[in-house]
Short mmCIF file of C-alpha atoms in Angstrom, two decimals:
data_model
loop_
_atom_site.label_atom_id
_atom_site.label_comp_id
_atom_site.label_asym_id
_atom_site.label_seq_id
_atom_site.Cartn_x
_atom_site.Cartn_y
_atom_site.Cartn_z
CA ARG A 18 70.15 83.16 107.26
CA ARG A 19 72.60 85.23 109.24
CA ARG A 20 71.42 83.57 112.48
CA ALA A 21 72.12 80.16 111.01
CA LYS A 22 75.69 81.22 110.17
CA VAL A 23 76.25 82.66 113.63
CA ARG A 24 74.72 79.57 115.26
CA GLY A 25 76.94 77.33 113.14
CA LYS A 26 80.06 79.27 114.14
CA ILE A 27 79.13 79.07 117.80
CA MET A 28 78.42 75.34 117.64
CA ARG A 29 81.71 74.69 115.85
CA ARG A 30 83.58 76.81 118.36
CA ILE A 31 82.23 74.99 121.41
CA ARG A 32 82.28 71.66 119.57
CA VAL A 33 78.74 70.65 120.37
CA SER A 34 76.64 68.67 117.98
CA VAL A 35 72.91 69.01 118.44
CA ASN A 36 70.46 66.64 116.87
CA PRO A 37 68.16 68.87 114.76
CA GLU A 38 65.10 66.84 115.75
CA ASP A 39 65.87 67.38 119.46
CA GLU A 40 66.40 71.07 118.85
CA ARG A 41 63.03 71.35 117.11
CA ALA A 42 61.32 69.51 119.98
CA VAL A 43 62.80 71.96 122.50
CA VAL A 44 61.73 74.94 120.40
CA ARG A 45 58.18 73.51 120.06
CA HIS A 46 58.04 73.05 123.83
CA PHE A 47 59.04 76.66 124.53
CA VAL A 48 56.73 78.08 121.86
CA SER A 49 53.75 76.07 123.13
CA GLY A 50 53.83 77.91 126.46
CA SER A 51 54.17 74.72 128.47
CA VAL A 52 55.41 75.00 132.01
CA TYR A 53 58.11 72.89 133.53
CA GLY A 54 59.77 72.52 136.88
CA TYR A 55 59.79 70.38 139.98
CA PRO A 56 56.95 67.89 140.39
CA GLY A 57 53.97 69.40 142.16
CA THR A 58 54.77 72.99 141.16
CA ASP A 59 52.87 75.27 138.83
CA GLY A 60 56.03 76.15 136.87
CA SER A 61 56.46 79.65 138.28
CA ALA A 62 59.84 80.76 139.59
CA SER A 63 58.60 81.09 143.17
CA SER A 64 57.03 77.64 143.35
CA ASN A 65 60.11 76.07 141.75
CA TYR A 66 62.33 77.88 144.26
CA MET A 67 60.25 76.67 147.20
CA ALA A 68 60.37 73.09 145.89
CA PHE A 69 64.13 73.42 145.36
CA VAL A 70 64.66 74.61 148.93
CA ALA A 71 62.37 71.90 150.32
CA ASN A 72 64.38 69.24 148.48
CA LYS A 73 67.92 70.57 148.98
CA HIS A 74 68.03 72.23 152.43
CA PRO A 75 69.62 69.79 154.92
CA LEU A 76 67.09 70.42 157.69
CA LEU A 77 63.93 71.23 155.73
CA SER A 78 64.33 68.28 153.38
CA ILE A 79 63.96 65.82 156.27
CA GLY A 80 60.24 66.56 156.46
CA LEU A 81 59.41 68.42 153.25
CA ALA A 82 61.21 66.54 150.45
CA HIS A 83 59.16 65.25 147.55
CA PRO A 84 58.46 61.50 147.61
CA LEU A 85 60.35 61.15 144.32
CA ASN A 86 63.53 62.52 145.93
CA PRO A 87 66.21 59.84 145.52
CA LEU A 88 67.41 60.20 149.12
CA SER A 89 65.47 58.40 151.82
CA ARG A 90 64.55 60.12 155.06
CA LYS A 91 67.34 58.22 156.84
CA ASP A 92 69.83 59.46 154.27
CA ARG A 93 68.69 63.04 154.77
CA VAL A 94 69.00 62.72 158.56
CA LEU A 95 72.53 61.37 158.07
CA VAL A 96 73.42 64.29 155.79
CA PHE A 97 72.08 66.73 158.38
CA CYS A 98 74.08 65.08 161.19
CA CYS A 99 77.25 65.12 159.08
CA THR A 100 76.68 68.80 158.28
CA LEU A 101 76.31 69.61 161.99
CA ALA A 102 79.38 67.54 162.89
CA PHE A 103 81.47 69.27 160.24
CA ALA A 104 80.32 72.73 161.39
CA PHE A 105 81.08 71.81 165.01
CA PHE A 106 84.54 70.46 164.11
CA LEU A 107 85.34 73.55 162.07
CA SER A 108 84.26 75.93 164.84
CA VAL A 109 86.25 74.00 167.47
CA ALA A 110 89.30 73.94 165.22
CA LEU A 111 89.11 77.69 164.66
CA ILE A 112 88.49 78.52 168.33
CA GLY A 113 91.15 76.04 169.47
CA SER A 114 93.80 77.77 167.39
CA ASN A 115 93.32 80.95 169.49
CA GLU A 116 93.71 79.09 172.81
CA GLU A 117 97.49 78.75 172.30
CA ASP A 118 97.89 82.53 172.43
CA LYS A 119 96.30 82.84 175.86
CA VAL A 120 98.33 82.59 179.05
CA THR A 121 96.56 81.00 181.98
CA CYS A 122 97.67 81.51 185.54
CA LEU A 123 97.16 79.00 188.33
CA GLU A 124 96.55 80.08 191.91
CA GLY A 125 99.46 81.93 193.43
CA CYS A 126 100.87 83.05 190.11
CA ASP A 127 102.32 86.57 190.18
CA LEU A 128 102.47 88.29 186.78
CA ARG A 129 104.42 91.46 187.51
#
């Protein structure tokens, strides 16, 4: 009874309405001991993590993504190329800002 009051206060505070039938379905799922996760995993944390990395890593996802991944292989190659281009641009921009502080001397220059 006390839990119901506390739950009601929390739900009113965050202004979320939950369909009681949906809530019961979620509770039944958790109580039943069912596993859930990425397709092709056994539901354990390690297999879900490996599937997550295989689907989200820019380089690894090119060859390891699940067939149900919404991005095509061409899309993943494009994302990888854009990631490399952005990293290259950022490194050049940061290195280029230090070039202004250097003084270069041509042949015959005397810096005394």
